[in-house]
CSV table of C-alpha atoms and ligand atoms in Angstrom, one decimal:
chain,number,residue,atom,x,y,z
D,434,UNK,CA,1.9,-15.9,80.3
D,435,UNK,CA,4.3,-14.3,82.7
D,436,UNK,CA,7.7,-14.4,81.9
D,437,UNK,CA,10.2,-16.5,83.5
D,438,UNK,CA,13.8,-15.2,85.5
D,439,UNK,CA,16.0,-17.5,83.0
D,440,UNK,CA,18.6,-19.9,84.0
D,441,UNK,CA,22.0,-21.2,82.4
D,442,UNK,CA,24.1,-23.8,83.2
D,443,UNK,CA,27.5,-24.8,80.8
D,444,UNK,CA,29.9,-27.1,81.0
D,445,UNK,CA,33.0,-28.1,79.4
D,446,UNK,CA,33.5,-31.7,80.4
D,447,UNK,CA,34.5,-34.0,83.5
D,448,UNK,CA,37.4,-35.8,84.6
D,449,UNK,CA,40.5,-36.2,87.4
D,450,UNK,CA,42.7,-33.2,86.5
D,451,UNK,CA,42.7,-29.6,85.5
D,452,UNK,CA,46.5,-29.5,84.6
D,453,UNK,CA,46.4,-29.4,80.8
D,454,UNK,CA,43.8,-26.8,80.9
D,455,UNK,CA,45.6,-24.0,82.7
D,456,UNK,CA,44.3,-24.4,85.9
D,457,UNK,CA,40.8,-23.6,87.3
D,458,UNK,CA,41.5,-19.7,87.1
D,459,UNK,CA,41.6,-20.3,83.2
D,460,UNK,CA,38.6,-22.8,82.9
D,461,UNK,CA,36.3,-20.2,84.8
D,462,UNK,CA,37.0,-17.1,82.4
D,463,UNK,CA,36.4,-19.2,79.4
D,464,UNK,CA,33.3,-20.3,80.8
D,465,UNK,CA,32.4,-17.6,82.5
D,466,UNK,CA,33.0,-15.6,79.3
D,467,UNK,CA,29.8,-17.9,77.1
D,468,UNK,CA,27.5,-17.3,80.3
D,469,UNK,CA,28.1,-13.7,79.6
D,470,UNK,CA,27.6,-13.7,76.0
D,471,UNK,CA,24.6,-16.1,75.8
D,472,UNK,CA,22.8,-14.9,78.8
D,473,UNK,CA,21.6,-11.6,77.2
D,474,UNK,CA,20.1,-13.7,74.5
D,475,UNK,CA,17.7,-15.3,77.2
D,476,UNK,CA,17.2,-11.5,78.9
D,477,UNK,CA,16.2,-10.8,75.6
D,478,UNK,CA,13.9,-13.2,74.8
D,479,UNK,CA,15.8,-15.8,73.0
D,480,UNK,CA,14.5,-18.9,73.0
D,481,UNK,CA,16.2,-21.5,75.1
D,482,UNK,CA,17.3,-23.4,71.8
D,483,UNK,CA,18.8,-20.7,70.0
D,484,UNK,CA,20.7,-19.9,73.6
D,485,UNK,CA,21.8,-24.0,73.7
D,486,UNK,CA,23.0,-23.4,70.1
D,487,UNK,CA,25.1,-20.2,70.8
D,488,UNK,CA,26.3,-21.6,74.1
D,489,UNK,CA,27.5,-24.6,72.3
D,490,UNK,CA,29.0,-22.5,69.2
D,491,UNK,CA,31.5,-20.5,71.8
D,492,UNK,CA,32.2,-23.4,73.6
D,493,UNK,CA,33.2,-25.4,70.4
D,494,UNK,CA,35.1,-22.4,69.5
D,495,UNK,CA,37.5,-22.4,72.3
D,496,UNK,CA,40.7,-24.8,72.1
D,497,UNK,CA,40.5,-25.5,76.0
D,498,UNK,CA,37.9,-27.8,75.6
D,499,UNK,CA,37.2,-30.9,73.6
D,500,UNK,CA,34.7,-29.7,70.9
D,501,UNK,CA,35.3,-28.0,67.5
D,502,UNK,CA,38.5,-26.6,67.7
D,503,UNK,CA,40.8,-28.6,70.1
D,504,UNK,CA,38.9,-31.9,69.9
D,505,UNK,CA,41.2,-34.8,70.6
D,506,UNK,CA,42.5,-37.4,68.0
D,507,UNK,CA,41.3,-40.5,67.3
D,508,UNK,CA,43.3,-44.0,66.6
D,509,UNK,CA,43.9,-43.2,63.3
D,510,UNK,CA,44.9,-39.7,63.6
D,511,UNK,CA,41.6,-38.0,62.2
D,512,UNK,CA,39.0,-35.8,64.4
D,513,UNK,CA,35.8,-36.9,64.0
D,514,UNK,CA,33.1,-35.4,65.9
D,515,UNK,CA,29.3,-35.4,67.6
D,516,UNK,CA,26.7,-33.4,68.3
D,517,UNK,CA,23.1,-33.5,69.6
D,518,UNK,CA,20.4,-30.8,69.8
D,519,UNK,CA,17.2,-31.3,72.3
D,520,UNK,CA,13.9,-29.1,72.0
D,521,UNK,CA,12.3,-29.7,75.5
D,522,UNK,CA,9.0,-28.0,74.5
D,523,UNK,CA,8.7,-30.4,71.0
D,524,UNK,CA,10.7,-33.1,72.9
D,525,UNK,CA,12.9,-33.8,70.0
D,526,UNK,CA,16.2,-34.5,69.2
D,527,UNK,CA,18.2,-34.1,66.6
D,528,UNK,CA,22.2,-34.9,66.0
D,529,UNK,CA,25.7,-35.8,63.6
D,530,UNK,CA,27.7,-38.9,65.1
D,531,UNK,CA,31.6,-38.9,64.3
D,532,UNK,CA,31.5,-35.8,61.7
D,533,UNK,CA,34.9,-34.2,59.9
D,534,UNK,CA,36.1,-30.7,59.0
D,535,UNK,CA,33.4,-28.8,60.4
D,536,UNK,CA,33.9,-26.0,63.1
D,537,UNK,CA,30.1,-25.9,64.4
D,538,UNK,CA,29.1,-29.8,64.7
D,539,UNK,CA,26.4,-28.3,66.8
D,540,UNK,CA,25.2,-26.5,63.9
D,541,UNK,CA,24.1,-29.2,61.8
D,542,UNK,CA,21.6,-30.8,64.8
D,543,UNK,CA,20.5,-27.7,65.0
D,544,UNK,CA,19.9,-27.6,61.2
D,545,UNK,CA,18.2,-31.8,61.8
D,546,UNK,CA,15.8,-30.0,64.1
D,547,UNK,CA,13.4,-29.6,61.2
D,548,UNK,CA,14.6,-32.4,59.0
D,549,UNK,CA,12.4,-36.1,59.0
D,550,UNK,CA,16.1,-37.7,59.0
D,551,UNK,CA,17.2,-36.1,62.4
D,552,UNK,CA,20.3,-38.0,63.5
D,553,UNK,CA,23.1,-38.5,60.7
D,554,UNK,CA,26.1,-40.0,60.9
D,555,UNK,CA,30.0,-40.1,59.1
D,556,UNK,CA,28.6,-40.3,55.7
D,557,UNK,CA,25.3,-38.6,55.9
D,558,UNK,CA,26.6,-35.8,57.9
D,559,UNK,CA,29.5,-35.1,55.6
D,560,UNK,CA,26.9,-35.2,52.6
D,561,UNK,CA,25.1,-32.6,54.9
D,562,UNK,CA,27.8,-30.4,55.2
D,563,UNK,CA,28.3,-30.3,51.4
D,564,UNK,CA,24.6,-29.6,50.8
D,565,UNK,CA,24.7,-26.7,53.2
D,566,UNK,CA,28.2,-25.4,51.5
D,567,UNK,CA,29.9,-25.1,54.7
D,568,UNK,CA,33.4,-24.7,54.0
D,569,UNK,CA,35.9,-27.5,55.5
D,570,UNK,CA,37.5,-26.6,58.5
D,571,UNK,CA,40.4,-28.2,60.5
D,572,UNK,CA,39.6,-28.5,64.3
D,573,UNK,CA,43.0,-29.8,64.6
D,574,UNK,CA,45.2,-27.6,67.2
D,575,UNK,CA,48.8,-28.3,68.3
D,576,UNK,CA,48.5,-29.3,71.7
D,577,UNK,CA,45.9,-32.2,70.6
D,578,UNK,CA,48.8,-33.1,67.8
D,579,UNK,CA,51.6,-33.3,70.2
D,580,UNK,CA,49.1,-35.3,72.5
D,581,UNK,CA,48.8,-37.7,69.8
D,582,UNK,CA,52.4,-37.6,68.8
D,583,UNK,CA,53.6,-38.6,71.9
D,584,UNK,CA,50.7,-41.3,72.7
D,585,UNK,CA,51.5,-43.2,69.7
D,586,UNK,CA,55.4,-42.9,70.2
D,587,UNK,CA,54.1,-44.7,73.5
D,588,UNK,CA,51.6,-47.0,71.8
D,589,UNK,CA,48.6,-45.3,73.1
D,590,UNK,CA,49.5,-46.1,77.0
D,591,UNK,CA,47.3,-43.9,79.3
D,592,UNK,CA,49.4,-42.0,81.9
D,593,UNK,CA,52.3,-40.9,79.3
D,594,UNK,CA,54.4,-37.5,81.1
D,595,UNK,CA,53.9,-34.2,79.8
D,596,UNK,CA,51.3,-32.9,77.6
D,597,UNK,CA,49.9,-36.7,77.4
D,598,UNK,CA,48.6,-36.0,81.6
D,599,UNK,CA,46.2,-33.4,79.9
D,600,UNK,CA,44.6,-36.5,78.1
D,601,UNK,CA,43.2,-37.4,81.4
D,602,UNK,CA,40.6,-34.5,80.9
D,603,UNK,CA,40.8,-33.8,77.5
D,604,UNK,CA,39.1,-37.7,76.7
D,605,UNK,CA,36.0,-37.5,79.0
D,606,UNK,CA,36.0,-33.6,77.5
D,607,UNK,CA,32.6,-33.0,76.2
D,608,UNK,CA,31.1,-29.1,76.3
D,609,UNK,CA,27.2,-28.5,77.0
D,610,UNK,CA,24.7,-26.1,77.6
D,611,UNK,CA,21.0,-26.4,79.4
D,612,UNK,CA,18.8,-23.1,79.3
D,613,UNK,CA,15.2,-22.2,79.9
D,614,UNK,CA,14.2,-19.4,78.5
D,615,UNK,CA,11.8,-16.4,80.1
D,616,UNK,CA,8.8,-18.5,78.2
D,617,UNK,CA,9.4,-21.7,80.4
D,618,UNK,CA,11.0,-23.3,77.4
D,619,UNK,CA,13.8,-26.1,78.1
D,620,UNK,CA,16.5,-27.4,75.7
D,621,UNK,CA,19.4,-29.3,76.2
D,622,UNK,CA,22.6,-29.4,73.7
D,623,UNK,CA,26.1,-31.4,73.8
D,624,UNK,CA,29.4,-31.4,71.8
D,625,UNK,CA,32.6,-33.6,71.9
D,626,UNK,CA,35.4,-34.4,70.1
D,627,UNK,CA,35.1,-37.8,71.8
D,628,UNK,CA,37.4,-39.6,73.4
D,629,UNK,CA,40.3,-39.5,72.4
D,630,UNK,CA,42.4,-42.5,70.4
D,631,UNK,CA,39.4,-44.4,70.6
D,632,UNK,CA,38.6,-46.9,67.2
D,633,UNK,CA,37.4,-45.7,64.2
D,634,UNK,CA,33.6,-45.7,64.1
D,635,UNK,CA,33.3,-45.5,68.1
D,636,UNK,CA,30.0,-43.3,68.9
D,637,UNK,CA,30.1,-41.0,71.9
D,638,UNK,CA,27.3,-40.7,74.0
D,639,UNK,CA,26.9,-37.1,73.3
D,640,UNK,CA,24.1,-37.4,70.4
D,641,UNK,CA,22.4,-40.3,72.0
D,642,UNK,CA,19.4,-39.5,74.3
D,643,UNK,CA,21.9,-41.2,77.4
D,644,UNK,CA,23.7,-37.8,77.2
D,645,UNK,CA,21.5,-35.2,75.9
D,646,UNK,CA,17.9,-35.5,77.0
D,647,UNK,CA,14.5,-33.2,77.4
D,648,UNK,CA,11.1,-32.5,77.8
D,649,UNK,CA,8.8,-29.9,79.0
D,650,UNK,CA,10.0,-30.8,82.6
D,651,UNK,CA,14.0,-30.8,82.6
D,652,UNK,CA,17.1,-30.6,80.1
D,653,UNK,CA,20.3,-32.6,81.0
D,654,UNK,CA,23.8,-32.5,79.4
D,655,UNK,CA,26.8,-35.3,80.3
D,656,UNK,CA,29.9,-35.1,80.1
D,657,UNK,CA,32.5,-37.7,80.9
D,658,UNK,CA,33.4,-41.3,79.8
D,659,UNK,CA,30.7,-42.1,76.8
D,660,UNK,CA,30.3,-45.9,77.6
D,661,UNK,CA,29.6,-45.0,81.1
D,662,UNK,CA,27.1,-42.6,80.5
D,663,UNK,CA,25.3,-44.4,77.8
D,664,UNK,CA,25.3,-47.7,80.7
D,665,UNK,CA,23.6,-45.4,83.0
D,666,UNK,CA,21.3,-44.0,79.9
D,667,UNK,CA,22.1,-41.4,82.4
D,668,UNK,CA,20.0,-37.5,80.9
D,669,UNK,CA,16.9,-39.7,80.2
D,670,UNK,CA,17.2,-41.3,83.8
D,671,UNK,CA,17.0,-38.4,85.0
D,672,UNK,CA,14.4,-36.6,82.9
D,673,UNK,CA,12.2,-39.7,83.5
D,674,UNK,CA,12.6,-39.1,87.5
D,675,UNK,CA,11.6,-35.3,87.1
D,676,UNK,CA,8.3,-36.2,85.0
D,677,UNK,CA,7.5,-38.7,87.3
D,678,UNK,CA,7.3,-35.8,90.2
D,679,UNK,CA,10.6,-35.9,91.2
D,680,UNK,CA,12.7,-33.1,92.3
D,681,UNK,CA,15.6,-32.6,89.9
D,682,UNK,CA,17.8,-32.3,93.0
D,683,UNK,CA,16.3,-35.5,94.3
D,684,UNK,CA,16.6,-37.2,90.6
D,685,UNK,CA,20.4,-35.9,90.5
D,686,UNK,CA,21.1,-37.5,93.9
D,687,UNK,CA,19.7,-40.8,93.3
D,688,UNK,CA,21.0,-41.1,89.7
D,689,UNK,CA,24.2,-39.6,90.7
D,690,UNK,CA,24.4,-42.4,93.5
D,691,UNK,CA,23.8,-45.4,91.7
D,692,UNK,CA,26.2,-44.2,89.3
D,693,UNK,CA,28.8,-44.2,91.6
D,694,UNK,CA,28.1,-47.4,93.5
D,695,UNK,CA,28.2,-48.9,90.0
D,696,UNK,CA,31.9,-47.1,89.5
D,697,UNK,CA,30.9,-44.6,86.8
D,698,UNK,CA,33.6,-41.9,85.7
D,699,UNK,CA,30.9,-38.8,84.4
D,700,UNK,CA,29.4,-35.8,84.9
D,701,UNK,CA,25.7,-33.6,84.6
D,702,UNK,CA,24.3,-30.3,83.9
D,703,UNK,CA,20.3,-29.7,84.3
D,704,UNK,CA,17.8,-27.7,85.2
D,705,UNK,CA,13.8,-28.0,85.7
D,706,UNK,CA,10.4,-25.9,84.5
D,707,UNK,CA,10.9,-24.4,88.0
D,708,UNK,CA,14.2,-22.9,87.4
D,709,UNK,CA,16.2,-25.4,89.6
D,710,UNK,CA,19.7,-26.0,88.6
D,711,UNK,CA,21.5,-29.2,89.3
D,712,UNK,CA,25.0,-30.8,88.8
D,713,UNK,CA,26.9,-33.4,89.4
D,714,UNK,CA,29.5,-36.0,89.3
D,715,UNK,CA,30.8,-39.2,89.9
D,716,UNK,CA,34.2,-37.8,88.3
D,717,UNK,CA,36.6,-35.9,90.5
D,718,UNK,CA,36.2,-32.7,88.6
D,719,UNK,CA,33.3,-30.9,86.8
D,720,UNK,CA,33.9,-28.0,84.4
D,721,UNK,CA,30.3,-26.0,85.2
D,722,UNK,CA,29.1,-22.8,85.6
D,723,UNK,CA,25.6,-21.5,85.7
D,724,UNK,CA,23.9,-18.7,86.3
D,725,UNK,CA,19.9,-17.9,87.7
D,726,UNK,CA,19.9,-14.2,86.9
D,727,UNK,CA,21.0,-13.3,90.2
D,728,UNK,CA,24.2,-14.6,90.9
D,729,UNK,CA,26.7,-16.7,89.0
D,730,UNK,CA,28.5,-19.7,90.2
D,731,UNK,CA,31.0,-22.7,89.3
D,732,UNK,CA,32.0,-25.9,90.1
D,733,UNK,CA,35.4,-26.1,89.7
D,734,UNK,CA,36.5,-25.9,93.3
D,735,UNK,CA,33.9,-29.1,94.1
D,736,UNK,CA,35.5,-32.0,96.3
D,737,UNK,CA,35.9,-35.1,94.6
D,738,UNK,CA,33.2,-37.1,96.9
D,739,UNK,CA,30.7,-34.6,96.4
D,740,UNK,CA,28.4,-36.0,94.1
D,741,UNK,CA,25.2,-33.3,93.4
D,742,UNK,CA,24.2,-30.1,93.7
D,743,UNK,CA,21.7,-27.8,93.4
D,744,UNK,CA,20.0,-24.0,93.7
C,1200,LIG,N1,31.3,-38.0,76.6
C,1200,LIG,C1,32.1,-37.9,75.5
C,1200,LIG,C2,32.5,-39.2,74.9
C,1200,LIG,O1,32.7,-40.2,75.6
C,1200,LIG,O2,32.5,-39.3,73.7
């Protein structure tokens, strides 16, 4: 079989403000920074899924976004967080809803990819991460705890001054990764510390098929308000469009629009077996970047009415 030009596309999450992140200068090198480390892996012939896994392991490891270290806080002051894994060739998922003291959530899906149980949650992931010995980890960073702090001194009222504004992004923060590999191989993978405050027990989108969804034909990540996305059952929307001969520019723009007229607050990552890559948002700002081999690009500097993209 010939082998395929690969394509990347990350993100790391949607919302209304890059303030608390250090502005769009610092959000490009971060992510600028995992396209560099986990595109070499594809050049290489990696496997799309082991380059979704990487991709997702970097981005969890970097404090600007909400995943792994630096996801937010919930109600009751502990981190609990999700992850979801998608094999586009086996169409199968795998994922850990509202997991503790673990740096890698990403790394148990990952692990569920071969496992007849493949989605576990709280107490089944934590039983997991004893049975793998993964040593406890705290994801907890400063920032999020002075978030916290000063949300609860305010009784959890959005739009608190200071370090609370970075909230805004920070609680529809999500990281992902889409890759197809020089095989024609698609996979899909999603992270978040959730978002943010929320009760104990809430389940994000992110390892739910609604935000992390493929096949043989496309691989889409979300990012941005959970409920919203999981209303829109917005990666399998999608997905479904492409299979059924779509274009995933097409399926973007149509999905993307009824999102909007409905008042969704999200964003998406994809690409297709072609080698298309698409985003886009109904959120003012989408934390992408992606690169086809050739040339690599970002969305940070995206107008907020522009809903989808492609190339
Ligand atoms: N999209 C992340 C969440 O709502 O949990």
């Amino acid at each position: 079989m010939a082998q395929l030009q690969p394509k990347l596309i990350i993100h790391g999450g949607a919302g209304s403000s890059l303030k608390g992140k250090g502005g769009a200068d610092a959000v490009r090198q971060s992510l600028y920074a995992v396209i560099a480390a986990v595109y070499p892996l594809l050049e290489a012939g990696g496997s799309a899924k082991e380059a979704v896994v990487r991709g997702c392991q970097l981005l969890e490891d970097d404090p600007r976004f909400n995943a792994g270290t630096g996801s937010v806080i919930q109600s009751d002051g502990q981190i609990r967080m999700s992850a979801a894994l998608m094999d586009g060739t086996h169409q199968r998922f795998s994922g850990v809803i509202n997991t503790m003291r673990v740096k890698n959530p990403i790394d148990l899906a990952a692990f569920l990819q071969e496992s007849d149980d493949r989605v576990l949650s709280d107490v089944g992931a934590a039983e997991l991460v004893r049975a793998l010995q993964i040593p406890p980890y705290d994801p907890l960073t400063e920032l999020r705890l002075q978030e916290w702090i000063q949300a609860r001194q305010n009784n959890f009222a959005p739009g608190a001054a200071g370090v609370v504004a970075e909230q805004e992004l920070a609680g529809r923060g999500t990281i992902g990764v889409v890759a197809l590999d020089s095989a024609g191989r698609l996979a899909a993978g999603t992270s978040t510390g959730g978002k943010g405050f929320e009760r104990i027990g809430r389940v994000s989108d992110a390892a739910m098929p609604a935000g992390t969804y493929a096949t043989v034909h496309a691989a889409i990540s979300c990012t941005g308000i959970g409920e919203d996305i999981i209303d829109e059952c917005f990666a399998a929307r999608v997905v479904v469009r492409v299979t059924d001969g779509m274009s995933l520019h097409a399926a973007f723009e149509k999905s993307f629009r009824e999102a909007g007229d409905r008042h969704r607050d999200f964003g998406a990552i994809g690409i297709d077996a072609t080698g298309a890559i698409a985003w886009g948002k109904t959120s003012d700002v989408l934390l992408a970047a992606y690169y086809d081999g050739t040339q690599i690009g970002d969305t940070l500097d995206l107008p907020p009415g522009l809903i989808s993209s492609s190339r």
